[in-house]
mmCIF file of C-alpha atoms in Angstrom:
data_model
loop_
_atom_site.group_PDB
_atom_site.id
_atom_site.type_symbol
_atom_site.label_atom_id
_atom_site.label_comp_id
_atom_site.label_asym_id
_atom_site.label_seq_id
_atom_site.Cartn_x
_atom_site.Cartn_y
_atom_site.Cartn_z
ATOM 1 C CA MET A 1 -0.452 -0.458 0.127
ATOM 2 C CA GLY A 2 2.623 2.093 0.671
ATOM 3 C CA PHE A 3 4.658 1.889 -2.517
ATOM 4 C CA LYS A 4 0.969 2.797 -3.986
ATOM 5 C CA LYS A 5 0.668 5.655 -2.340
ATOM 6 C CA ALA A 6 4.354 7.099 -2.816
ATOM 7 C CA LEU A 7 3.175 6.137 -6.814
ATOM 8 C CA LYS A 8 0.584 8.146 -6.858
ATOM 9 C CA THR A 9 1.978 10.664 -4.262
ATOM 10 C CA LEU A 10 4.568 11.256 -7.131
ATOM 11 C CA GLU A 11 2.102 10.875 -10.797
ATOM 12 C CA ILE A 12 3.824 8.014 -11.788
ATOM 13 C CA LEU A 13 2.275 5.282 -14.356
ATOM 14 C CA GLU A 14 -0.892 7.860 -13.614
ATOM 15 C CA LYS A 15 -2.700 8.626 -16.878
ATOM 16 C CA PRO A 16 -2.810 12.599 -17.348
ATOM 17 C CA GLU A 17 -5.977 13.353 -17.591
ATOM 18 C CA VAL A 18 -6.465 11.133 -14.199
ATOM 19 C CA ILE A 19 -4.309 13.716 -12.925
ATOM 20 C CA PHE A 20 -5.811 16.942 -14.087
ATOM 21 C CA ASN A 21 -9.187 15.564 -13.268
ATOM 22 C CA ARG A 22 -7.673 15.058 -9.365
ATOM 23 C CA ARG A 23 -5.865 18.368 -9.563
ATOM 24 C CA LEU A 24 -9.208 20.427 -10.900
ATOM 25 C CA HIS A 25 -10.712 18.910 -8.601
ATOM 26 C CA SER A 26 -8.556 20.409 -5.331
ATOM 27 C CA ASN A 27 -7.746 23.234 -7.827
ATOM 28 C CA PRO A 28 -10.915 24.506 -10.251
ATOM 29 C CA TYR A 29 -8.848 26.859 -11.991
ATOM 30 C CA TYR A 30 -5.682 24.877 -12.117
ATOM 31 C CA PRO A 31 -2.593 25.634 -13.211
ATOM 32 C CA PHE A 32 -4.153 29.456 -12.025
ATOM 33 C CA GLU A 33 -4.128 30.220 -8.768
ATOM 34 C CA MET A 34 -7.399 32.328 -7.122
ATOM 35 C CA VAL A 35 -5.320 35.102 -5.517
ATOM 36 C CA GLY A 36 -8.488 37.720 -5.078
ATOM 37 C CA GLN A 37 -12.115 38.350 -5.957
ATOM 38 C CA ASN A 38 -12.245 36.819 -9.615
ATOM 39 C CA LYS A 39 -7.883 37.111 -10.004
ATOM 40 C CA PHE A 40 -6.433 34.335 -10.930
ATOM 41 C CA VAL A 41 -2.172 34.030 -11.388
ATOM 42 C CA LEU A 42 -0.195 31.864 -13.662
ATOM 43 C CA THR A 43 3.718 31.183 -13.280
ATOM 44 C CA LEU A 44 5.084 30.640 -16.583
ATOM 45 C CA SER A 45 7.448 28.295 -17.122
ATOM 46 C CA ARG A 46 10.698 29.105 -17.832
ATOM 47 C CA ARG A 47 11.459 26.943 -19.957
ATOM 48 C CA ARG A 48 13.495 29.330 -22.539
ATOM 49 C CA PHE A 49 15.377 30.841 -20.036
ATOM 50 C CA TYR A 50 16.919 27.873 -19.231
ATOM 51 C CA ILE A 51 17.569 26.780 -22.304
ATOM 52 C CA GLY A 52 19.302 29.333 -23.537
ATOM 53 C CA THR A 53 21.344 29.675 -20.458
ATOM 54 C CA PHE A 54 22.256 26.073 -21.118
ATOM 55 C CA MET A 55 23.369 26.586 -25.088
ATOM 56 C CA ALA A 56 24.950 29.764 -23.798
ATOM 57 C CA VAL A 57 27.605 28.549 -21.347
ATOM 58 C CA VAL A 58 28.030 24.568 -23.619
ATOM 59 C CA SER A 59 28.686 27.016 -26.577
ATOM 60 C CA ILE A 60 31.676 29.017 -24.907
ATOM 61 C CA VAL A 61 33.097 25.794 -22.508
ATOM 62 C CA ILE A 62 32.932 24.494 -26.343
ATOM 63 C CA LEU A 63 35.072 27.233 -28.072
ATOM 64 C CA VAL A 64 37.685 27.673 -24.593
ATOM 65 C CA THR A 65 38.244 23.473 -24.562
ATOM 66 C CA TRP A 66 38.619 23.558 -28.532
ATOM 67 C CA GLY A 67 40.746 26.615 -28.170
ATOM 68 C CA LEU A 68 43.033 25.905 -26.247
ATOM 69 C CA ALA A 69 43.241 22.170 -27.438
ATOM 70 C CA HIS A 70 42.886 22.125 -30.879
ATOM 71 C CA LYS A 71 44.014 25.577 -33.342
ATOM 72 C CA ALA A 72 41.686 27.878 -34.016
ATOM 73 C CA SER A 73 38.787 27.205 -37.223
ATOM 74 C CA GLN A 74 36.623 27.736 -39.580
ATOM 75 C CA TYR A 75 34.348 25.432 -37.437
ATOM 76 C CA MET A 76 34.518 27.394 -33.940
ATOM 77 C CA LEU A 77 33.058 30.446 -36.174
ATOM 78 C CA PHE A 78 29.363 28.305 -36.087
ATOM 79 C CA LEU A 79 29.467 28.495 -32.425
ATOM 80 C CA ILE A 80 29.909 31.787 -31.813
ATOM 81 C CA PRO A 81 26.206 32.614 -33.016
ATOM 82 C CA VAL A 82 24.503 30.083 -31.406
ATOM 83 C CA GLY A 83 25.962 31.395 -27.996
ATOM 84 C CA ALA A 84 25.001 35.175 -28.911
ATOM 85 C CA VAL A 85 22.160 33.992 -29.853
ATOM 86 C CA SER A 86 21.521 31.739 -26.600
ATOM 87 C CA ALA A 87 22.770 34.284 -24.853
ATOM 88 C CA ILE A 88 19.917 36.798 -25.861
ATOM 89 C CA MET A 89 17.019 34.737 -25.304
ATOM 90 C CA ALA A 90 18.414 33.450 -21.883
ATOM 91 C CA TRP A 91 18.000 36.767 -21.152
ATOM 92 C CA GLU A 92 15.105 38.169 -23.013
ATOM 93 C CA ASN A 93 13.569 35.540 -20.292
ATOM 94 C CA ARG A 94 14.629 36.262 -17.122
ATOM 95 C CA GLY A 95 13.244 37.368 -14.376
ATOM 96 C CA HIS A 96 9.745 35.782 -12.608
ATOM 97 C CA ARG A 97 7.624 35.953 -15.316
ATOM 98 C CA GLU A 98 3.439 35.642 -14.281
ATOM 99 C CA CYS A 99 -0.126 36.053 -16.587
ATOM 100 C CA VAL A 100 -2.759 37.598 -14.175
ATOM 101 C CA LEU A 101 -6.572 36.907 -15.083
ATOM 102 C CA GLU A 102 -9.081 40.383 -13.770
ATOM 103 C CA GLY A 103 -12.231 38.426 -14.583
ATOM 104 C CA THR A 104 -13.900 41.315 -13.461
ATOM 105 C CA ARG A 105 -12.586 43.593 -16.131
ATOM 106 C CA SER A 106 -12.182 40.678 -18.442
ATOM 107 C CA GLN A 107 -8.314 41.929 -19.322
ATOM 108 C CA TYR A 108 -5.151 39.877 -18.409
ATOM 109 C CA LYS A 109 -1.784 40.825 -18.550
ATOM 110 C CA CYS A 110 1.974 39.200 -18.298
ATOM 111 C CA VAL A 111 4.226 40.843 -15.633
ATOM 112 C CA ILE A 112 7.840 40.761 -15.296
ATOM 113 C CA GLY A 113 9.085 41.096 -11.822
ATOM 114 C CA ASP A 114 7.177 43.733 -11.060
ATOM 115 C CA HIS A 115 6.362 45.263 -14.410
ATOM 116 C CA SER A 116 3.692 44.562 -16.162
ATOM 117 C CA VAL A 117 4.622 43.953 -20.521
ATOM 118 C CA ASP A 118 1.966 43.050 -22.056
ATOM 119 C CA THR A 119 -1.722 43.703 -21.656
ATOM 120 C CA GLY A 120 -4.929 42.598 -23.839
ATOM 121 C CA ASN A 121 -8.613 41.273 -23.139
ATOM 122 C CA PHE A 122 -9.834 37.878 -22.856
ATOM 123 C CA HIS A 123 -10.716 37.186 -26.715
ATOM 124 C CA ASN A 124 -6.730 37.223 -27.115
ATOM 125 C CA VAL A 125 -6.159 33.909 -24.497
ATOM 126 C CA TYR A 126 -7.952 30.867 -24.424
ATOM 127 C CA ILE A 127 -7.198 27.555 -23.293
ATOM 128 C CA ARG A 128 -6.825 24.664 -26.153
ATOM 129 C CA LEU A 129 -6.415 20.658 -26.446
ATOM 130 C CA LYS A 130 -3.677 20.365 -29.602
ATOM 131 C CA ALA A 131 -3.238 17.113 -30.724
ATOM 132 C CA GLN A 132 0.819 15.851 -31.381
ATOM 133 C CA LYS A 133 1.320 12.671 -33.797
ATOM 134 C CA HIS A 134 4.049 10.095 -32.684
ATOM 135 C CA GLY A 135 6.373 7.788 -34.279
ATOM 136 C CA ALA A 136 3.707 4.892 -35.148
ATOM 137 C CA GLY A 137 1.293 7.091 -36.306
ATOM 138 C CA GLU A 138 -1.124 7.775 -33.169
ATOM 139 C CA MET A 139 -2.738 10.964 -32.248
ATOM 140 C CA TYR A 140 -1.747 11.976 -28.440
ATOM 141 C CA TYR A 141 -3.913 14.818 -27.076
ATOM 142 C CA TYR A 142 -2.947 17.623 -24.105
ATOM 143 C CA VAL A 143 -4.571 20.974 -23.097
ATOM 144 C CA VAL A 144 -2.361 24.196 -22.707
ATOM 145 C CA PHE A 145 -3.392 27.971 -22.421
ATOM 146 C CA ASN A 146 -2.073 30.209 -24.509
ATOM 147 C CA GLY A 147 -2.230 33.603 -26.361
ATOM 148 C CA PHE A 148 -1.538 36.830 -28.063
ATOM 149 C CA HIS A 149 2.089 37.820 -26.113
ATOM 150 C CA VAL A 150 1.681 34.452 -24.287
ATOM 151 C CA THR A 151 4.298 31.789 -24.125
ATOM 152 C CA GLU A 152 2.026 28.479 -24.621
ATOM 153 C CA GLN A 153 1.740 26.965 -21.058
ATOM 154 C CA LYS A 154 1.253 23.199 -21.367
ATOM 155 C CA ILE A 155 -1.447 21.962 -19.065
ATOM 156 C CA THR A 156 -1.265 18.139 -19.206
ATOM 157 C CA SER A 157 1.744 15.658 -20.793
ATOM 158 C CA TYR A 158 -0.092 13.496 -23.714
ATOM 159 C CA SER A 159 -2.754 11.252 -23.342
ATOM 160 C CA LYS A 160 -4.764 9.443 -25.897
ATOM 161 C CA ASN A 161 -7.838 9.985 -24.123
ATOM 162 C CA GLU A 162 -9.100 12.676 -26.179
ATOM 163 C CA LYS A 163 -12.727 12.718 -25.229
ATOM 164 C CA LYS A 164 -11.419 12.922 -21.113
ATOM 165 C CA LEU A 165 -9.111 15.871 -21.917
ATOM 166 C CA ARG A 166 -11.798 17.654 -23.932
ATOM 167 C CA VAL A 167 -14.310 17.142 -20.988
ATOM 168 C CA LEU A 168 -11.382 18.595 -18.808
ATOM 169 C CA ALA A 169 -10.179 21.345 -20.500
ATOM 170 C CA LYS A 170 -13.546 23.189 -21.483
ATOM 171 C CA ARG A 171 -14.708 22.880 -17.463
ATOM 172 C CA LEU A 172 -11.070 24.673 -17.020
ATOM 173 C CA ALA A 173 -11.952 26.955 -19.680
ATOM 174 C CA GLU A 174 -15.806 27.484 -17.910
ATOM 175 C CA ASN A 175 -14.064 27.935 -13.955
ATOM 176 C CA LEU A 176 -12.052 31.034 -15.867
ATOM 177 C CA ASN A 177 -14.213 32.394 -17.836
ATOM 178 C CA LEU A 178 -11.961 31.582 -20.388
ATOM 179 C CA ASN A 179 -12.520 30.695 -24.261
ATOM 180 C CA PHE A 180 -11.908 27.201 -25.333
ATOM 181 C CA PHE A 181 -10.794 25.787 -29.043
ATOM 182 C CA ASP A 182 -11.099 22.334 -30.039
ATOM 183 C CA VAL A 183 -8.637 20.728 -31.897
ATOM 184 C CA LYS A 184 -9.764 20.949 -35.124
ATOM 185 C CA ALA A 185 -9.923 24.794 -36.701
ATOM 186 C CA ASN A 186 -13.883 23.585 -37.782
ATOM 187 C CA SER A 187 -15.414 22.136 -34.497
ATOM 188 C CA LYS A 188 -19.121 21.858 -32.782
ATOM 189 C CA ASP A 189 -16.949 21.557 -28.842
ATOM 190 C CA HIS A 190 -15.158 25.258 -29.374
ATOM 191 C CA VAL A 191 -17.149 27.852 -26.718
ATOM 192 C CA ILE A 192 -16.928 31.596 -27.707
ATOM 193 C CA ARG A 193 -16.750 33.654 -24.991
ATOM 194 C CA HIS A 194 -15.296 36.708 -25.380
ATOM 195 C CA ARG A 195 -15.029 37.921 -29.095
ATOM 196 C CA PRO A 196 -13.282 41.455 -29.999
ATOM 197 C CA VAL A 197 -14.983 44.319 -30.045
ATOM 198 C CA VAL A 198 -14.983 46.064 -33.575
ATOM 199 C CA GLU A 199 -15.903 49.541 -34.568
ATOM 200 C CA VAL A 200 -18.660 49.934 -37.742
ATOM 201 C CA PRO A 201 -18.450 53.488 -39.535
ATOM 202 C CA SER A 202 -21.739 54.337 -39.922
ATOM 203 C CA LEU A 203 -23.528 56.117 -42.918
ATOM 204 C CA ASN A 204 -23.111 59.799 -40.636
ATOM 205 C CA ASN A 205 -18.756 59.739 -40.716
ATOM 206 C CA SER A 206 -19.418 61.606 -37.776
ATOM 207 C CA GLU A 207 -20.675 58.195 -36.104
ATOM 208 C CA VAL A 208 -19.029 55.138 -34.831
ATOM 209 C CA ASN A 209 -21.346 52.125 -33.956
ATOM 210 C CA VAL A 210 -19.547 49.534 -31.586
ATOM 211 C CA ALA A 211 -20.285 45.900 -32.490
ATOM 212 C CA GLN A 212 -19.169 42.075 -31.433
ATOM 213 C CA PRO A 213 -18.602 40.330 -34.561
ATOM 214 C CA VAL A 214 -20.751 37.179 -35.158
#
């Protein structure tokens, strides 16, 4: 019993949809945390920072080692732009990053440290069920949070259970009051709660009507 409990705690050998379902029962807004009245915060992944840092360090180590052990060659020049690009990527993705959903105003903002860098309305962010074909041609599905100027955040790992993940993803989108998009571009399972507001000039040029697209 102790071994099984340990596996469950570590979420080893459990299906992604089971893990996702349990987390939603524990926190209906997972992976967001409610921090106030209708206000939710998600700590964004720093994967690009770690990848950039790792690649920059590896490039420097190889350059130094190669330079000490061998004569300089044209092949070493390849590592210079790789290291530079990696360092830039790490620098641009430094700092603690958060995405804040302001449900009362239907707006979101991305924050780096104490500075708000991007803001927008709810129609620009969404929960989506995505698919990826693996080696044997089988389709695996996973759930993400994404949007305009938001680095895609994977919420689940890969699963074959498309229907269960769809149900759970739609539940999360409903809890957060966000749009939900299905795998296919044309799907009856899309749930559109927010649409962009467009300005429609009237026949009288002095007036502008504000309307929701259909």
